[in-house]
Short mmCIF file of C-alpha atoms and ligand atoms in Angstrom, two decimals:
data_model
loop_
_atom_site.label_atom_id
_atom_site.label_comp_id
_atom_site.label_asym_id
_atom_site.label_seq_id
_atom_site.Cartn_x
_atom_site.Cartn_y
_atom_site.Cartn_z
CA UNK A 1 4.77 19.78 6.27
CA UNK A 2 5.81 16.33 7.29
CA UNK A 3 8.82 14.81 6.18
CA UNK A 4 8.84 11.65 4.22
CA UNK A 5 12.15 9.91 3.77
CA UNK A 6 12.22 8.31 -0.26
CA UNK A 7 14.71 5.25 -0.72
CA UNK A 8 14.66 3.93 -3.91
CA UNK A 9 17.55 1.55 -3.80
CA UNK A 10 18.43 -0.76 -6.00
CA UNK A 11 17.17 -2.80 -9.12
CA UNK A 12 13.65 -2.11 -9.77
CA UNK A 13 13.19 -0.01 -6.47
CA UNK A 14 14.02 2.35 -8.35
CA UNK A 15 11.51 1.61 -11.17
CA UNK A 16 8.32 0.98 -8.50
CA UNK A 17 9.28 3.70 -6.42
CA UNK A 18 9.09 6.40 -9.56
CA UNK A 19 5.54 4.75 -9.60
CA UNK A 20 4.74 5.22 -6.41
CA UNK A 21 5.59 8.68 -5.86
CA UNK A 22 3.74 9.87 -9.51
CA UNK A 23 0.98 8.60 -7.73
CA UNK A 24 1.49 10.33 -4.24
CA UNK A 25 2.52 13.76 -5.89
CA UNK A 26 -0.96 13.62 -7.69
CA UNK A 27 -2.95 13.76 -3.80
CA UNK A 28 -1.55 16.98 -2.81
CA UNK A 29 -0.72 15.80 0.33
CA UNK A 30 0.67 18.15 3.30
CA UNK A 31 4.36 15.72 2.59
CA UNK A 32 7.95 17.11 2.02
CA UNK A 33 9.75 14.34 0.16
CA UNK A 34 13.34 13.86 1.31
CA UNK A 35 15.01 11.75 -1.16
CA UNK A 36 18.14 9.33 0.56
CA UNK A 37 20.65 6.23 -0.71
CA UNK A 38 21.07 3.30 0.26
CA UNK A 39 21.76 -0.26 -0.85
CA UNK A 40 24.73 -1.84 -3.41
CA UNK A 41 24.87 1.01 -5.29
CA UNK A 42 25.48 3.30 -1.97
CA UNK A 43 27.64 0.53 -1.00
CA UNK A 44 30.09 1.12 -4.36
CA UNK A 45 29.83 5.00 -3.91
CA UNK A 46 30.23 5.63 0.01
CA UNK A 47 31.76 2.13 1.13
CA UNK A 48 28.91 1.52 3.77
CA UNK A 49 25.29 0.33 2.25
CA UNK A 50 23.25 2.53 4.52
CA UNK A 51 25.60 5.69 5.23
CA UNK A 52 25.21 7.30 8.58
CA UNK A 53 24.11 10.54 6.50
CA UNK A 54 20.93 8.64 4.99
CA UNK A 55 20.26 7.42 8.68
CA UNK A 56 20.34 10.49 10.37
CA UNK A 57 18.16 11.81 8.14
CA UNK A 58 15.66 8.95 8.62
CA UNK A 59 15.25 9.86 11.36
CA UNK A 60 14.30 12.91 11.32
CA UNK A 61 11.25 11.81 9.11
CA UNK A 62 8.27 10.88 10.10
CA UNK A 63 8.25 7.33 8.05
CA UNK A 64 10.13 5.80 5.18
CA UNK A 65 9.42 4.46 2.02
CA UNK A 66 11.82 1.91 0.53
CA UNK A 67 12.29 0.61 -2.33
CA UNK A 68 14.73 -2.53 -2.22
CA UNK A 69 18.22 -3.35 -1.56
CA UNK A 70 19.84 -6.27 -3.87
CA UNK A 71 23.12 -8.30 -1.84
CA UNK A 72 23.26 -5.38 0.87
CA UNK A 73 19.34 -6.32 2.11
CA UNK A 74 20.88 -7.41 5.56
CA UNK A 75 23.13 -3.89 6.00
CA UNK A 76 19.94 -1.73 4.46
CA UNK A 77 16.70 -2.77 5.67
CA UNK A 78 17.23 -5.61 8.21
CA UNK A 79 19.01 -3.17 9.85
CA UNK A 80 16.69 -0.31 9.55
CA UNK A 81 13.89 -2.44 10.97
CA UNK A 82 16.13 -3.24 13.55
CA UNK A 83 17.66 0.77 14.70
CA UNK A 84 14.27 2.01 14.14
CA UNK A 85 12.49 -0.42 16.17
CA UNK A 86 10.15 -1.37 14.25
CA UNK A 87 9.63 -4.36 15.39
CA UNK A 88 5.80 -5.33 13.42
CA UNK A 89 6.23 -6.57 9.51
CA UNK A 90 2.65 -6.54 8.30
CA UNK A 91 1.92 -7.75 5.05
CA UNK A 92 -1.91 -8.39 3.69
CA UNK A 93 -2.43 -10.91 1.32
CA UNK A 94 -5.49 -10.09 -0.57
CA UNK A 95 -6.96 -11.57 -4.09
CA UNK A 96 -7.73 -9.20 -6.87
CA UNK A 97 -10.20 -9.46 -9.07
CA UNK A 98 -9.03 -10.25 -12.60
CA UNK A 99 -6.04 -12.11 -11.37
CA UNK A 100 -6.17 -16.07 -12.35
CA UNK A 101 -4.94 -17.97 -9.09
CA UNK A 102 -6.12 -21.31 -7.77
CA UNK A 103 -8.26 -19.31 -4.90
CA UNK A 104 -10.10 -15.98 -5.68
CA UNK A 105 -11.18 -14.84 -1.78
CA UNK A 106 -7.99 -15.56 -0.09
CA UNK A 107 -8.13 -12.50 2.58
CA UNK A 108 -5.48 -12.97 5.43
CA UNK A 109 -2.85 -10.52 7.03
CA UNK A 110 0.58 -11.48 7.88
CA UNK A 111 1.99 -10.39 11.21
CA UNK A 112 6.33 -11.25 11.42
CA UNK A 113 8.37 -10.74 14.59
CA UNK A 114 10.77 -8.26 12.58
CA UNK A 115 13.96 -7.71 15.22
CA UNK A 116 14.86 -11.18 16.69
CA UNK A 117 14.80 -15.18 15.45
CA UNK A 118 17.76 -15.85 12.84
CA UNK A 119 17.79 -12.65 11.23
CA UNK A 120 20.12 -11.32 14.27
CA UNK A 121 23.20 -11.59 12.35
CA UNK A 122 24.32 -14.40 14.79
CA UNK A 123 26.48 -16.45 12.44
CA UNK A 124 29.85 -17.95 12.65
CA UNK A 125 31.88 -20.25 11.23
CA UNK A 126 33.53 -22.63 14.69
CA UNK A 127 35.79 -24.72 12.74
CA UNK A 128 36.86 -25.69 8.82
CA UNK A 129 33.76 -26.54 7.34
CA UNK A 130 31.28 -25.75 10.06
CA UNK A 131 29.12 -23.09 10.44
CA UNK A 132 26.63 -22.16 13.45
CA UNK A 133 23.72 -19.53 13.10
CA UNK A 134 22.26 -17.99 16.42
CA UNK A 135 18.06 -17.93 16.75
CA UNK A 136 17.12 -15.10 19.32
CA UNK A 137 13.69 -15.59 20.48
CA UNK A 138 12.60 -13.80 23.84
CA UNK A 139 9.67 -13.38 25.69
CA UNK A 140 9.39 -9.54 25.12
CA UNK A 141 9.69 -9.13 21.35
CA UNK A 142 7.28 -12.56 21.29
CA UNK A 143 4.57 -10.86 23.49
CA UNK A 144 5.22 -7.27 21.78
CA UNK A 145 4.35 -9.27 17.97
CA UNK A 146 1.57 -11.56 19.25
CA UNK A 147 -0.34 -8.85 21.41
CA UNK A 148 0.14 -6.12 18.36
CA UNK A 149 -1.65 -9.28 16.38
CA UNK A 150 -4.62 -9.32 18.83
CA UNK A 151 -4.99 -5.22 18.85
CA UNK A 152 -4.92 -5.77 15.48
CA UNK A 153 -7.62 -8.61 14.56
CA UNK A 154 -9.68 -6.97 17.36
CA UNK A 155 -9.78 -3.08 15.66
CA UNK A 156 -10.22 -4.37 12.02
CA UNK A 157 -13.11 -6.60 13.65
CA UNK A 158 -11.09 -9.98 12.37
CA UNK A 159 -12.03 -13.26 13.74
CA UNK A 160 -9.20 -15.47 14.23
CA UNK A 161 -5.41 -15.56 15.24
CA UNK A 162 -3.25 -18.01 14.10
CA UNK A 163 0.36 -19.04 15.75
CA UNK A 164 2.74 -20.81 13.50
CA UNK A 165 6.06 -21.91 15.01
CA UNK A 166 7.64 -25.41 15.30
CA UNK A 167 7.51 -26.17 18.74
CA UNK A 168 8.18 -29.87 18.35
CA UNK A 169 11.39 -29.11 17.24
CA UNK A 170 12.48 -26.19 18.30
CA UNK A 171 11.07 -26.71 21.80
CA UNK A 172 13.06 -23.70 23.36
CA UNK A 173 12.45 -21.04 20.99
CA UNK A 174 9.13 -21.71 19.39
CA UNK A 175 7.98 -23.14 22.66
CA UNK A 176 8.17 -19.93 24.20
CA UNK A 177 6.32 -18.14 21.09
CA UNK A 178 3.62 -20.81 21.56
CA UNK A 179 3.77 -20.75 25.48
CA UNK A 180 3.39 -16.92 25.14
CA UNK A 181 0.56 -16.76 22.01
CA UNK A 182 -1.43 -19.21 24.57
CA UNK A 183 -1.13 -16.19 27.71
CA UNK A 184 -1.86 -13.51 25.15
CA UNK A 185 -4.58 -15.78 23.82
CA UNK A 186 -6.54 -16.09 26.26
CA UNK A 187 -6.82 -12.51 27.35
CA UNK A 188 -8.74 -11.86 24.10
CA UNK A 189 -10.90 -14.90 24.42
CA UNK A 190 -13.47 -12.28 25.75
CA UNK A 191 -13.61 -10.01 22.63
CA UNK A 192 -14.66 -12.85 20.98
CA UNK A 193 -11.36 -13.62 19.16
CA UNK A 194 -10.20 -17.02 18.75
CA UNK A 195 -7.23 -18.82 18.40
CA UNK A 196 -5.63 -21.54 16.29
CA UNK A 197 -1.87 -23.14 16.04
CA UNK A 198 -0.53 -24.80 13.04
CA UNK A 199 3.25 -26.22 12.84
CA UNK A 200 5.16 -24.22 10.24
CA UNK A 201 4.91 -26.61 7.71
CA UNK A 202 1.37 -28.00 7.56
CA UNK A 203 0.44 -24.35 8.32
CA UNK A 204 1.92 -23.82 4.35
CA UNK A 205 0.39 -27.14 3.40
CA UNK A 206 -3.05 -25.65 4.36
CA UNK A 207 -2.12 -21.96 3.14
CA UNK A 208 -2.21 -23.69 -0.60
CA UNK A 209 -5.25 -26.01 -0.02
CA UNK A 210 -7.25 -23.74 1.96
CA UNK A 211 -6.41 -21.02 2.81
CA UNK A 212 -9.63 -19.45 4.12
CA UNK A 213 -9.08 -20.94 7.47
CA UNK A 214 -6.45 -18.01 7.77
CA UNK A 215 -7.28 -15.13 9.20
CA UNK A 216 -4.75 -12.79 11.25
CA UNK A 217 -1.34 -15.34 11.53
CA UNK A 218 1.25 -14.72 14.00
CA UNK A 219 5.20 -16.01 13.53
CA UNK A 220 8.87 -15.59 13.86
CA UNK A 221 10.91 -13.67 11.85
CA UNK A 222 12.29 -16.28 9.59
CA UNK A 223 8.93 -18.28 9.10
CA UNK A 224 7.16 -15.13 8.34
CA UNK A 225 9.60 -14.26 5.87
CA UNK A 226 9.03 -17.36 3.88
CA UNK A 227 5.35 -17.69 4.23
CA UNK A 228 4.45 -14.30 3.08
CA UNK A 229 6.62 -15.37 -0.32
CA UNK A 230 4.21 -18.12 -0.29
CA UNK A 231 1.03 -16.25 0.27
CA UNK A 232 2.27 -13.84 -2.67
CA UNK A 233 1.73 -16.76 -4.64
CA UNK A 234 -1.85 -17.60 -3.88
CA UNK A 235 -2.80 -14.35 -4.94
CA UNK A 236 -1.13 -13.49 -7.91
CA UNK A 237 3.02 -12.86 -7.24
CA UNK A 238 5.09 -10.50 -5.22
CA UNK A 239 4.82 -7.59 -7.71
CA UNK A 240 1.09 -7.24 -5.74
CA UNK A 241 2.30 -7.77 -2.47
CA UNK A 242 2.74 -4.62 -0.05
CA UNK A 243 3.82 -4.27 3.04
CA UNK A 244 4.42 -2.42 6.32
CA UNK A 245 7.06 -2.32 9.39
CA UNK A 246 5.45 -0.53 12.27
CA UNK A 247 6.88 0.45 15.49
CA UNK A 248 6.34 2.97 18.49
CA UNK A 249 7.30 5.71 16.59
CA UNK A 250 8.43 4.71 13.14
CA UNK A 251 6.75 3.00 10.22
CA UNK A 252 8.45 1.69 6.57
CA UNK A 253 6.68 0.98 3.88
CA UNK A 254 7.82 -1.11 1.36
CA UNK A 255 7.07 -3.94 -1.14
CA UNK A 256 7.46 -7.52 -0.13
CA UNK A 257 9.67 -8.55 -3.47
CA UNK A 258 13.46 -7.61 -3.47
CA UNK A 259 15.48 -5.76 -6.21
CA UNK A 260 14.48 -8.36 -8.96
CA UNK A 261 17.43 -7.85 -10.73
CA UNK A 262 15.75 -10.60 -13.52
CA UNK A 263 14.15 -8.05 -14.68
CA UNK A 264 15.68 -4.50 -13.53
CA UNK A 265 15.91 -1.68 -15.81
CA UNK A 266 13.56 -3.25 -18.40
CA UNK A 267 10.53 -1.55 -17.65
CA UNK A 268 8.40 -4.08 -16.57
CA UNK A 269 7.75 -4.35 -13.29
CA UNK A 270 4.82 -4.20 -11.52
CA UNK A 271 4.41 -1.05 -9.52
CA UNK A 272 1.08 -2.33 -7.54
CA UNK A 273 3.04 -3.44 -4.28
CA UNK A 274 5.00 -0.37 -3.65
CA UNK A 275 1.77 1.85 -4.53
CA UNK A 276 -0.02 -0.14 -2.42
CA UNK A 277 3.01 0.30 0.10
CA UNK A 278 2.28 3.91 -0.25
CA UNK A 279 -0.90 3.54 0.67
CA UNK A 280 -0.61 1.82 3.57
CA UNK A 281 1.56 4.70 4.82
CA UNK A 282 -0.63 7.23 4.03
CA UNK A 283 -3.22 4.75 6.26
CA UNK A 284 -0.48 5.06 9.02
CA UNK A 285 -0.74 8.49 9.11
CA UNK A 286 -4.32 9.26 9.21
CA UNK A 287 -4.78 10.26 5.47
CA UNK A 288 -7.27 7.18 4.76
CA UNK A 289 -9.50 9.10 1.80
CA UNK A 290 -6.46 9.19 0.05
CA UNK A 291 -5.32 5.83 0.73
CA UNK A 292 -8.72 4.12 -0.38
CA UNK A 293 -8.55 6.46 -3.27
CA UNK A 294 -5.51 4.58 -4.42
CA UNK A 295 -6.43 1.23 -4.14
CA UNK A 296 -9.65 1.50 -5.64
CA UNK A 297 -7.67 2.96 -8.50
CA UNK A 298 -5.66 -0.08 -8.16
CA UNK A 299 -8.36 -2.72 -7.57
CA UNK A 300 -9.64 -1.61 -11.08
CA UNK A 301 -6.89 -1.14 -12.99
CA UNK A 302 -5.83 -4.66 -12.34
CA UNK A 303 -9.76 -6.28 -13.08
CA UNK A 304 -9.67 -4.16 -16.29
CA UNK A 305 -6.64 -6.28 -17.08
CA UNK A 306 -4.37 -3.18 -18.27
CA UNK A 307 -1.34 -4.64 -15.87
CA UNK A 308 2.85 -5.59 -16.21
CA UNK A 309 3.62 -9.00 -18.08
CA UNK A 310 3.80 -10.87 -14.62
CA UNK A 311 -0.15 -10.64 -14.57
CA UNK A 312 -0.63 -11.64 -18.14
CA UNK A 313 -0.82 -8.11 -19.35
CA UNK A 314 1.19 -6.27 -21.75
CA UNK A 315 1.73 -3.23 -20.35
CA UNK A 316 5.21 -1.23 -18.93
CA UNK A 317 5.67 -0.07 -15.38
CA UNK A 318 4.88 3.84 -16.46
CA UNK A 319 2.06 2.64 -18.65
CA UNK A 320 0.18 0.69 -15.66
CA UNK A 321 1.12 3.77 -13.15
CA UNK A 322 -0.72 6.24 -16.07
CA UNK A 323 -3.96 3.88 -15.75
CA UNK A 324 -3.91 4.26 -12.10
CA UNK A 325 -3.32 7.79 -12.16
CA UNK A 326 -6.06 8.36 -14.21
CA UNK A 327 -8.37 6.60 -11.83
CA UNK A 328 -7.05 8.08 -8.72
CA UNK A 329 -7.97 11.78 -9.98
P1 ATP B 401 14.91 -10.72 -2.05
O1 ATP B 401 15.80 -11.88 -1.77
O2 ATP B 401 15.38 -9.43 -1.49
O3 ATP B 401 13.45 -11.00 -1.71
P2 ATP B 401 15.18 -11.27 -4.96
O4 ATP B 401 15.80 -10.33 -5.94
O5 ATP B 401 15.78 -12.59 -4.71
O6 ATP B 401 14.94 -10.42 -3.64
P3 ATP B 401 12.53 -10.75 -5.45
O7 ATP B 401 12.88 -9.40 -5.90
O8 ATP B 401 11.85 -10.85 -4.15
O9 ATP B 401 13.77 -11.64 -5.44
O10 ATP B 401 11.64 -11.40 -6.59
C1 ATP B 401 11.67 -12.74 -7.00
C2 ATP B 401 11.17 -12.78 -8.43
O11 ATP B 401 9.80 -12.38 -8.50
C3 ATP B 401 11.92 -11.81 -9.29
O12 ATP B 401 13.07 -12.40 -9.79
C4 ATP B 401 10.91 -11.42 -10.36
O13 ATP B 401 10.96 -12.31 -11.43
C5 ATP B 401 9.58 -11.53 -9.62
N1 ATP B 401 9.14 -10.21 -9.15
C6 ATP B 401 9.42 -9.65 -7.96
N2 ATP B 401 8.87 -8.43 -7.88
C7 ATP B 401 8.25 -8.20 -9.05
C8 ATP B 401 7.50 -7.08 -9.59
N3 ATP B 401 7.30 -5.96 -8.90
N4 ATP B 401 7.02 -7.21 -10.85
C9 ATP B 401 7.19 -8.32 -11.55
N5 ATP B 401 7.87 -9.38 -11.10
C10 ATP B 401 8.41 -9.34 -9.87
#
């Protein structure tokens, strides 16, 4: 049996990830489910947001599955990604049929630098009223995230790499993510992969006009964070929006969209990106039948229209989970 570490967290993590695993405890899958806190609500009970207990016992899984973590985000999963090493954030942004958007064949994948840039916890405050926030960019974690890019366009046969930083500004850190996407660039110039650089902001300028020209994009930490919120938004919101953080050893899985405490405990959120979470874990570990069986099921549930109110639909979160379900069998 492998073991599977389950955090729901907080806010509707807990709501998705009830979803999620209704779905995965339908596949009969060789998995022992262990299930751990962390976030506010760990925070309130144990004093610590992610308790040395629920760590431990991380890691002696073989991946995670998160939920979300509402004001303790930094101490939960920033931190995981950062003890775990896993230092890839991968996050597909596919349209679905059935979903109204301005674009209907946006079909990109997001790679984020997810251990260095401002996300280091490098703030301090120098004087009364002043503040000062440290960005960490170095040449290993840059050429670890743009090569893992390059594998990754090259094994899922994708054609282009895109860099977005802001080198004319930040000419020390961006300019040596761009000096170092240029190296790595070139080394794959031979398996027919090109290469493209955008500055941060026209890159989101052309994400919403056209964003076909995307194909694999590379970035910081930071950058990637807010672009992927972005991308959620060409293709239908961040209740469709899945993700991955891969490492050596270690992958999470989790949805891009926070604890959404808007509309916690109401019963309406939209499972799809922590199934489809799910199923990029099960991906991840080599079980890719049941992972395509999944997002079939999802693919059709959503073109049939029987989805959560932030599609249009009028269904709950256990109601749209049933309709997958039923398609997954
Ligand atoms: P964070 O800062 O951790 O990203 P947040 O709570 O500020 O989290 P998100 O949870 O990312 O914000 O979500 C932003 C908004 O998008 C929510 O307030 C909610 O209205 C909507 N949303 C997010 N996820 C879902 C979902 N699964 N289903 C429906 N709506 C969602």
């Amino acid at each position: 049996m492998m073991k599977i570490a389950v955090i729901p967290g907080d806010g509707i993590g807990k709501e998705v990830m009830n979803a999620s695993m209704l779905i995965l405890e339908k596949l009969d899958l060789p998995f022992e489910y262990v299930w751990l806190e962390a976030g506010d609500e760990a925070e309130k009970k144990y004093g610590k947001a992610l308790p040395d207990e629920t760590l431990e016992e991380i890691k002696r899984c073989k991946a995670l599955l998160f939920g979300a973590a509402g004001e303790s985000a930094a101490d939960v999963i920033v931190k995981l990604r950062q003890e775990l090493e896993t230092y890839a954030n991968l996050r597909p942004v596919k349209s679905f049929k059935g979903v109204k958007t301005i674009h209907n064949n946006v079909d990109m994948i997001i790679v984020r630098e997810n251990t260095e840039c401002l996300y280091k916890g490098l703030e301090f405050g120098v004087s009364e009223g002043v503040t000062v926030g440290i960005r960490v960019i170095s040449r290993e974690a840059s050429e670890r995230i743009i090569r893992f890019a390059f594998e990754l366009a090259k094994r899922d046969k994708r054609r282009k790499v895109t860099a977005l930083h802001k080198a004319n500004v930040m000419k020390k850190t961006c300019g040596l993510f761009r000096d170092v996407f240029r190296e790595i660039a070139k080394e794959y110039e031979k398996y027919g992969i090109e290469s493209e650089e955008y500055y941060v902001d026209a890159g989101c300028m052309y994400m919403v006009m056209k964003p076909n020209i995307f194909d694999v994009i590379v970035t910081t930490n930071m950058f990637g964070d807010i672009i992927s919120d972005l991308a959620a938004g060409l293709v239908g919101g961040l209740g469709l929006m899945p993700s991955a953080n891969i490492g050596e050893e270690y992958g999470i899985f989790e949805p891009v969209h926070g604890a959404a405490f808007d509309i916690a405990g109401k019963g309406i959120a939209n499972p799809t990106a922590m199934i489809l979470s799910s199923a990029m874990m099960l991906r991840y570990l080599g079980f890719l039948d049941e992972a395509k069986r999944i997002e079939k099921a999802v693919e059709k549930v959503i073109a049939e229209g029987k989805t959560t109110p932030d599609l249009g639909g009028k269904l709950k979160t256990i109601d749209m989970t049933k309709e997958i379900l039923k398609n997954v069998q």
